[in-house]
Coordinates of C-alpha atoms in Angstrom, one line a residue:
X35 CA -42.2 -10.3 -28.6
X36 CA -38.7 -10.6 -29.9
X37 CA -37.7 -13.0 -32.7
X38 CA -34.2 -14.4 -32.5
X39 CA -32.4 -16.4 -35.2
X40 CA -29.3 -18.4 -34.4
X41 CA -27.2 -20.0 -37.2
X42 CA -24.3 -22.1 -36.3
X43 CA -22.4 -25.3 -37.3
X44 CA -23.4 -28.4 -35.4
X45 CA -20.6 -30.6 -34.2
X46 CA -22.1 -33.7 -35.7
X47 CA -23.1 -32.2 -39.1
X48 CA -21.2 -30.6 -41.8
X49 CA -24.0 -28.3 -42.8
X50 CA -25.5 -25.4 -40.8
X51 CA -28.6 -25.5 -38.8
X52 CA -30.9 -22.6 -38.0
X53 CA -33.9 -22.2 -35.7
X54 CA -36.2 -19.4 -34.8
X55 CA -38.0 -18.9 -31.5
X56 CA -40.4 -16.4 -30.1
X57 CA -40.0 -15.3 -26.5
X58 CA -41.4 -12.7 -24.2
X59 CA -39.0 -10.3 -22.5
X60 CA -40.3 -8.7 -19.4
X61 CA -38.7 -5.5 -17.8
X62 CA -36.6 -5.9 -14.7
X63 CA -34.8 -3.3 -12.6
X64 CA -32.1 -2.8 -15.1
X65 CA -32.9 -3.5 -18.7
X66 CA -34.7 -6.7 -19.7
X67 CA -34.5 -10.2 -18.3
X68 CA -34.2 -13.3 -20.5
X69 CA -36.1 -16.4 -19.4
X70 CA -33.9 -19.0 -17.6
X71 CA -34.7 -21.7 -20.1
X72 CA -33.1 -19.7 -22.9
X73 CA -30.0 -19.1 -20.8
X74 CA -29.7 -22.8 -20.2
X75 CA -30.2 -23.6 -23.9
X76 CA -27.6 -21.1 -25.0
X77 CA -25.1 -22.4 -22.4
X78 CA -25.6 -25.9 -23.6
X79 CA -25.3 -24.8 -27.2
X80 CA -21.9 -23.1 -26.7
X81 CA -20.7 -25.9 -24.5
X82 CA -21.3 -28.5 -27.2
X83 CA -19.7 -26.3 -29.8
X84 CA -16.5 -25.2 -28.0
X85 CA -16.4 -27.4 -24.9
X86 CA -15.2 -26.6 -21.4
X87 CA -11.6 -26.1 -20.4
X88 CA -11.3 -29.7 -19.3
X89 CA -12.4 -31.2 -22.6
X90 CA -11.1 -28.6 -25.0
X91 CA -8.2 -30.9 -26.1
X92 CA -10.7 -33.4 -27.6
X93 CA -12.6 -30.8 -29.7
X94 CA -12.4 -31.0 -33.5
X95 CA -11.3 -27.4 -34.0
X96 CA -8.3 -28.0 -31.7
X97 CA -7.4 -31.1 -33.7
X98 CA -7.8 -29.1 -37.0
X99 CA -5.5 -26.3 -35.8
X100 CA -2.9 -28.7 -34.5
X101 CA -2.8 -30.7 -37.7
X102 CA -2.7 -27.6 -39.9
X103 CA -0.3 -25.4 -38.1
X104 CA 1.7 -27.6 -35.8
X105 CA 1.8 -30.7 -38.0
X106 CA 0.8 -32.7 -34.9
X107 CA 3.9 -31.6 -33.1
X108 CA 4.2 -29.6 -29.8
X109 CA 3.7 -25.9 -29.7
X110 CA 7.3 -25.2 -28.5
X111 CA 9.0 -27.5 -31.0
X112 CA 6.7 -27.3 -34.0
X113 CA 8.3 -26.8 -37.5
X114 CA 7.3 -23.6 -39.3
X115 CA 6.9 -24.2 -43.0
X116 CA 8.5 -21.8 -45.4
X117 CA 5.1 -20.9 -46.9
X118 CA 3.5 -20.1 -43.6
X119 CA 1.7 -16.8 -43.2
X120 CA 3.3 -13.8 -41.6
X121 CA 0.9 -14.1 -38.6
X122 CA 1.9 -17.7 -37.9
X123 CA 5.6 -16.9 -38.3
X124 CA 5.2 -14.1 -35.8
X125 CA 3.4 -16.5 -33.4
X126 CA 6.0 -19.1 -33.8
X127 CA 8.7 -16.6 -33.1
X128 CA 7.0 -15.7 -29.9
X129 CA 7.0 -19.4 -28.9
X130 CA 10.7 -19.5 -29.4
X131 CA 11.3 -16.5 -27.2
X132 CA 9.1 -17.9 -24.5
X133 CA 10.5 -21.4 -24.7
X134 CA 13.0 -21.0 -21.8
X135 CA 10.2 -20.1 -19.4
X136 CA 8.4 -23.5 -19.9
X137 CA 9.3 -26.6 -17.9
X138 CA 8.3 -30.2 -18.4
X139 CA 6.1 -32.2 -16.1
X140 CA 5.6 -36.0 -16.1
X141 CA 2.1 -36.5 -17.4
X142 CA -0.9 -34.2 -17.2
X143 CA -0.1 -32.8 -13.7
X144 CA -2.9 -34.8 -12.0
X145 CA -1.2 -38.2 -11.4
X146 CA -0.7 -39.7 -8.0
X147 CA 2.6 -41.4 -7.2
X148 CA 0.8 -43.8 -4.9
X149 CA -2.4 -44.7 -6.7
X150 CA -1.6 -44.5 -10.4
X151 CA -0.1 -47.4 -12.3
X152 CA 3.6 -46.7 -12.9
X153 CA 4.4 -49.9 -14.8
X154 CA 7.3 -50.7 -17.0
X155 CA 5.1 -51.0 -20.1
X156 CA 5.3 -47.3 -20.6
X157 CA 4.4 -43.9 -19.1
X158 CA 0.8 -43.4 -17.9
X159 CA 0.7 -40.1 -19.9
X160 CA 2.8 -38.1 -22.2
X161 CA 5.1 -35.4 -20.7
X162 CA 3.5 -32.0 -21.0
X163 CA 5.1 -28.5 -20.8
X164 CA 3.8 -26.0 -18.2
X165 CA 4.4 -22.3 -17.6
X166 CA 6.9 -22.1 -14.9
X167 CA 6.6 -18.4 -14.2
X168 CA 3.1 -18.4 -12.8
X169 CA 2.0 -20.4 -9.7
X170 CA -1.1 -21.6 -11.6
X171 CA 1.3 -23.1 -14.3
X172 CA -1.0 -21.6 -16.9
X173 CA 0.3 -19.1 -19.5
X174 CA -1.2 -15.7 -19.8
X175 CA -0.2 -12.7 -22.0
X176 CA 0.5 -10.6 -18.9
X177 CA 2.9 -13.0 -17.3
X178 CA 4.6 -13.7 -20.7
X179 CA 5.1 -10.0 -21.4
X180 CA 6.5 -9.4 -17.8
X181 CA 8.9 -12.3 -18.2
X182 CA 10.2 -11.1 -21.6
X183 CA 10.5 -7.5 -20.5
X184 CA 12.4 -8.4 -17.3
X185 CA 14.7 -10.7 -19.2
X186 CA 15.5 -8.3 -22.1
X187 CA 15.4 -4.9 -20.4
X188 CA 16.1 -5.7 -16.7
X189 CA 12.5 -4.8 -16.2
X190 CA 11.1 -4.6 -12.7
X191 CA 7.4 -5.5 -13.0
X192 CA 6.7 -3.2 -10.0
X193 CA 8.0 -0.2 -11.9
X194 CA 6.5 1.7 -14.8
X195 CA 7.3 4.6 -17.1
X196 CA 5.3 7.2 -15.2
X197 CA 8.4 8.6 -13.5
X198 CA 9.7 9.5 -16.9
X199 CA 6.7 11.5 -18.1
X200 CA 6.3 13.2 -14.7
X201 CA 9.8 14.8 -14.9
X202 CA 9.8 18.6 -15.1
X203 CA 12.2 18.7 -18.1
X204 CA 11.7 19.4 -21.8
X205 CA 9.6 16.9 -23.7
X206 CA 12.5 16.1 -26.1
X207 CA 14.5 15.0 -23.0
X208 CA 11.7 12.7 -21.9
X209 CA 11.4 11.1 -25.3
X210 CA 15.2 10.4 -25.5
X211 CA 15.0 8.8 -22.0
X212 CA 12.1 6.7 -23.1
X213 CA 14.0 5.5 -26.2
X214 CA 17.0 4.7 -24.1
X215 CA 15.0 2.6 -21.7
X216 CA 13.6 0.7 -24.7
X217 CA 17.1 0.2 -26.2
X218 CA 15.9 2.0 -29.3
X219 CA 18.4 4.8 -30.0
X220 CA 20.6 4.0 -33.1
X221 CA 23.9 3.2 -31.5
X222 CA 26.4 1.0 -33.4
X223 CA 25.3 -2.0 -31.5
X224 CA 21.7 -1.4 -32.3
X225 CA 22.4 -0.7 -36.0
X226 CA 24.5 -3.9 -36.3
X227 CA 21.6 -6.0 -34.8
X228 CA 19.3 -4.5 -37.5
X229 CA 21.7 -5.2 -40.3
X230 CA 22.4 -1.5 -40.8
X231 CA 26.1 -1.4 -39.8
X232 CA 29.2 -3.6 -40.4
X233 CA 30.6 -3.2 -36.9
X234 CA 29.4 -2.4 -33.4
X235 CA 32.6 -0.7 -32.4
X236 CA 32.4 2.8 -30.9
X237 CA 33.5 5.2 -33.6
X238 CA 34.8 7.8 -31.1
X239 CA 37.2 5.7 -29.1
X240 CA 37.5 2.7 -31.4
X241 CA 37.5 0.5 -28.3
X242 CA 34.6 -1.9 -27.5
X243 CA 31.1 -2.1 -28.8
X244 CA 29.0 1.0 -28.6
X245 CA 26.1 0.2 -26.3
X246 CA 23.8 3.0 -24.9
X247 CA 25.6 3.1 -21.6
X248 CA 29.0 3.3 -23.3
X249 CA 27.8 5.9 -25.7
X250 CA 26.4 8.2 -23.0
X251 CA 28.8 7.4 -20.0
X252 CA 31.6 4.9 -20.4
X253 CA 33.2 6.3 -23.6
X254 CA 36.3 8.4 -22.6
X255 CA 35.0 11.4 -24.6
X256 CA 31.7 11.2 -22.7
X257 CA 33.3 10.5 -19.4
X258 CA 35.5 13.6 -19.8
X259 CA 32.3 15.8 -20.0
X260 CA 30.8 14.2 -16.9
X261 CA 34.1 14.8 -15.0
X262 CA 34.3 18.4 -16.0
X263 CA 30.7 18.9 -14.7
X264 CA 31.5 17.1 -11.4
X265 CA 29.0 14.3 -12.0
X266 CA 30.1 10.9 -11.1
X267 CA 28.4 7.5 -10.9
X268 CA 29.3 3.9 -10.3
X269 CA 28.8 1.1 -12.8
X270 CA 25.2 0.0 -13.0
X271 CA 22.6 -0.9 -15.6
X272 CA 21.0 1.7 -17.8
X273 CA 17.6 1.7 -16.0
X274 CA 19.1 2.3 -12.5
X275 CA 21.5 5.0 -13.8
X276 CA 18.7 7.0 -15.5
X277 CA 16.4 6.5 -12.5
X278 CA 19.0 7.8 -10.0
X279 CA 19.6 10.7 -12.3
X280 CA 15.9 11.6 -12.2
X281 CA 16.2 11.6 -8.4
X282 CA 19.4 13.7 -8.3
X283 CA 19.7 17.2 -7.0
X284 CA 19.8 18.9 -10.5
X285 CA 17.7 17.0 -12.9
X286 CA 18.2 19.7 -15.6
X287 CA 22.0 19.3 -15.5
X288 CA 21.9 15.5 -15.6
X289 CA 19.5 15.1 -18.6
X290 CA 21.0 18.1 -20.4
X291 CA 24.3 16.3 -20.3
X292 CA 22.8 13.2 -21.7
X293 CA 21.1 15.2 -24.5
X294 CA 24.2 17.1 -25.5
X295 CA 26.5 14.1 -25.4
X296 CA 24.1 12.2 -27.7
X297 CA 23.9 15.3 -30.0
X298 CA 27.7 15.5 -30.0
X299 CA 28.1 11.9 -30.9
X300 CA 25.8 12.3 -33.9
X301 CA 27.5 15.6 -34.9
X302 CA 30.9 13.9 -34.8
X303 CA 29.7 11.0 -36.8
X304 CA 28.6 13.2 -39.8
X305 CA 31.2 15.9 -39.4
X306 CA 34.5 14.2 -38.9
X307 CA 36.6 17.3 -39.4
X308 CA 34.5 19.5 -37.1
X309 CA 34.1 17.5 -33.9
X310 CA 32.9 19.2 -30.7
X311 CA 35.4 19.4 -27.8
X312 CA 34.6 18.6 -24.2
X313 CA 34.8 22.3 -23.2
X314 CA 32.3 23.3 -25.9
X315 CA 29.9 20.6 -24.7
X316 CA 30.2 21.8 -21.1
X317 CA 29.4 25.4 -22.3
X318 CA 26.4 24.2 -24.3
X319 CA 25.1 22.2 -21.3
X320 CA 25.5 25.0 -18.8
X321 CA 23.8 27.4 -21.2
X322 CA 20.8 25.0 -21.5
X323 CA 20.6 24.6 -17.8
X324 CA 20.5 28.3 -17.1
X325 CA 17.9 28.8 -19.8
X326 CA 15.7 26.0 -18.4
X327 CA 16.0 27.3 -14.8
X328 CA 14.9 30.8 -16.0
X329 CA 12.0 29.5 -18.0
X330 CA 10.9 27.3 -15.2
X331 CA 11.0 30.1 -12.6
X332 CA 9.1 32.4 -14.9
X333 CA 6.5 29.8 -15.5
X334 CA 6.0 29.3 -11.8
X335 CA 5.6 33.1 -11.2
X336 CA 3.1 33.5 -14.1
X337 CA 1.0 30.5 -13.1
X338 CA -2.1 31.4 -11.1
X339 CA -2.4 29.7 -7.7
X340 CA -4.1 26.4 -8.0
X341 CA -7.6 26.3 -6.5
X342 CA -8.7 23.1 -4.8
X343 CA -12.2 23.0 -6.3
X344 CA -14.4 20.0 -5.7
X345 CA -18.0 19.2 -5.2
X346 CA -19.2 19.4 -1.6
X347 CA -22.1 17.2 -0.8
X348 CA -25.3 18.6 0.8
X349 CA -26.5 17.7 4.3
X350 CA -28.4 14.6 4.9
X351 CA -32.1 14.6 3.7
X352 CA -31.4 17.4 1.2
X353 CA -30.2 17.6 -2.4
X354 CA -27.9 19.9 -4.3
X355 CA -28.7 21.7 -7.5
X356 CA -25.9 22.9 -9.8
X357 CA -26.8 25.2 -12.6
X358 CA -24.8 26.7 -15.4
X359 CA -25.4 28.6 -18.7
X360 CA -23.4 29.8 -21.7
X361 CA -24.6 32.7 -23.9
X362 CA -23.7 33.0 -27.6
X363 CA -24.0 36.7 -28.5
X364 CA -23.9 36.3 -32.3
X365 CA -27.0 34.1 -32.3
X366 CA -28.8 35.5 -29.2
X367 CA -29.3 32.0 -27.8
X368 CA -28.0 30.5 -24.5
X369 CA -27.5 26.9 -23.5
X370 CA -28.1 25.8 -20.0
X371 CA -27.9 22.7 -17.8
X372 CA -29.1 21.7 -14.4
X373 CA -28.2 18.6 -12.3
X374 CA -29.6 17.4 -9.0
X375 CA -27.6 15.0 -6.8
X376 CA -28.1 13.5 -3.4
X377 CA -25.5 13.6 -0.5
X378 CA -23.8 10.5 -2.0
X379 CA -23.2 12.3 -5.2
X380 CA -25.6 10.1 -7.2
X381 CA -27.5 11.7 -10.1
X382 CA -31.2 12.2 -9.4
X383 CA -32.6 14.6 -12.0
X384 CA -31.2 16.8 -14.7
X385 CA -32.2 18.9 -17.7
X386 CA -30.6 20.8 -20.6
X387 CA -31.9 23.2 -23.2
X388 CA -31.5 26.5 -25.0
X389 CA -33.4 29.8 -24.7
X390 CA -33.3 33.1 -26.5
X391 CA -31.9 35.8 -24.2
X392 CA -30.2 39.1 -24.4
X393 CA -27.3 38.7 -21.9
X394 CA -25.3 36.1 -20.1
X395 CA -26.8 37.3 -16.8
X396 CA -30.3 36.6 -18.0
X397 CA -29.1 33.1 -19.1
X398 CA -27.6 32.3 -15.7
X399 CA -30.8 33.5 -14.0
X400 CA -32.9 31.4 -16.4
X401 CA -30.8 28.3 -15.6
X402 CA -31.3 28.9 -11.8
X403 CA -35.1 29.3 -12.3
X404 CA -35.3 26.2 -14.5
X405 CA -33.3 24.1 -12.0
X406 CA -35.4 25.2 -9.0
X407 CA -38.5 24.4 -11.0
X408 CA -37.2 21.0 -11.8
X409 CA -36.4 20.3 -8.1
X410 CA -39.9 21.5 -7.0
X411 CA -41.7 19.4 -9.6
X412 CA -39.6 16.4 -8.6
X413 CA -40.8 16.7 -5.0
X414 CA -37.5 18.0 -3.4
X415 CA -38.1 20.6 -0.7
X416 CA -34.7 20.9 0.9
X417 CA -32.5 22.2 -2.0
X418 CA -29.1 23.9 -2.0
X419 CA -28.5 25.7 -5.3
X420 CA -25.0 26.4 -6.6
X421 CA -24.0 28.7 -9.4
X422 CA -20.8 30.2 -10.7
X423 CA -22.3 33.6 -11.5
X424 CA -21.8 36.1 -8.6
X425 CA -24.2 38.7 -10.1
X426 CA -27.0 36.2 -10.3
X427 CA -26.3 35.1 -6.8
X428 CA -26.7 38.7 -5.5
X429 CA -29.9 39.2 -7.4
X430 CA -31.4 36.0 -6.1
X431 CA -30.5 36.7 -2.5

């Protein structure tokens, strides 16, 4: 018997109601099953409290939130009071950013031109906004984020950031690329937008605003470095430029150039009398590329050949037993584990434990014996046993 207490506000009463009920839970195949009458009562209770999607507009809690926060105005044109909370100001700011993606529709989207009364006395329903991005005309957080990202960053919703993190380049390069793609490196344009600078002009050439693309490519001082290295590119947006560089013949050279141009820009900003020349930058870039190629080749030679290890299922009408053990010499105890699976890989039986032994070989043999004993007691007669201890395998055979 299980006692359940539910306390909630009733829609027709200001106070709170509570009730207790005793019910019998009977076991089913997975867990316990609740009687159907309780499921129906719970569904009815929550439906009366919150309502369905169709009738949510008429619920008291909706009217309360609309009167308190929107002042009975629309979501997209509601006035934000000066004493509003930080959370509500942030939500209202999001409404303003998403406003252009909404469109207006005559009425509630369910009128018929032929059957409804389109009289001159007034509209049959108030015009309502709908989300013009999705075919369902309903807003979702996913579609809203995709629309904002595509609008602000030239984002392609079919792309992702995995190509950045899978590059075989130093992590500091990856992080700089990620910041570039998020328009988050402190160029003059970025600092001006944050109120941290008085001008967005490029401090190196004093010609035009310093965007990320101008800082790393279009500025004459940066373009001179690219030309000396024999790297050329057509005018494109930042995302496509970096993506093509990641697919170029020498990834190290491309992103090393970006890294050192950014470092040179910062150095010249704080050391006006000791600026780096283009030839010095080329020397630093080539030195980094040679170093990375050497380290990468050494890493490949030292890395052991990868083994394609995977679990091989047993034949039909048989099971596979996998055993393993670990011995702790300082304590004299060993931990072991055994698992039995069918040809589909589903878990059937298993056990774990510890035993006092004198060697790791004894621990592996004990794990095999314990696993075979478990398989026999469970009624399995066609058993394939696997272990990672070659000495134990020779002794058993």
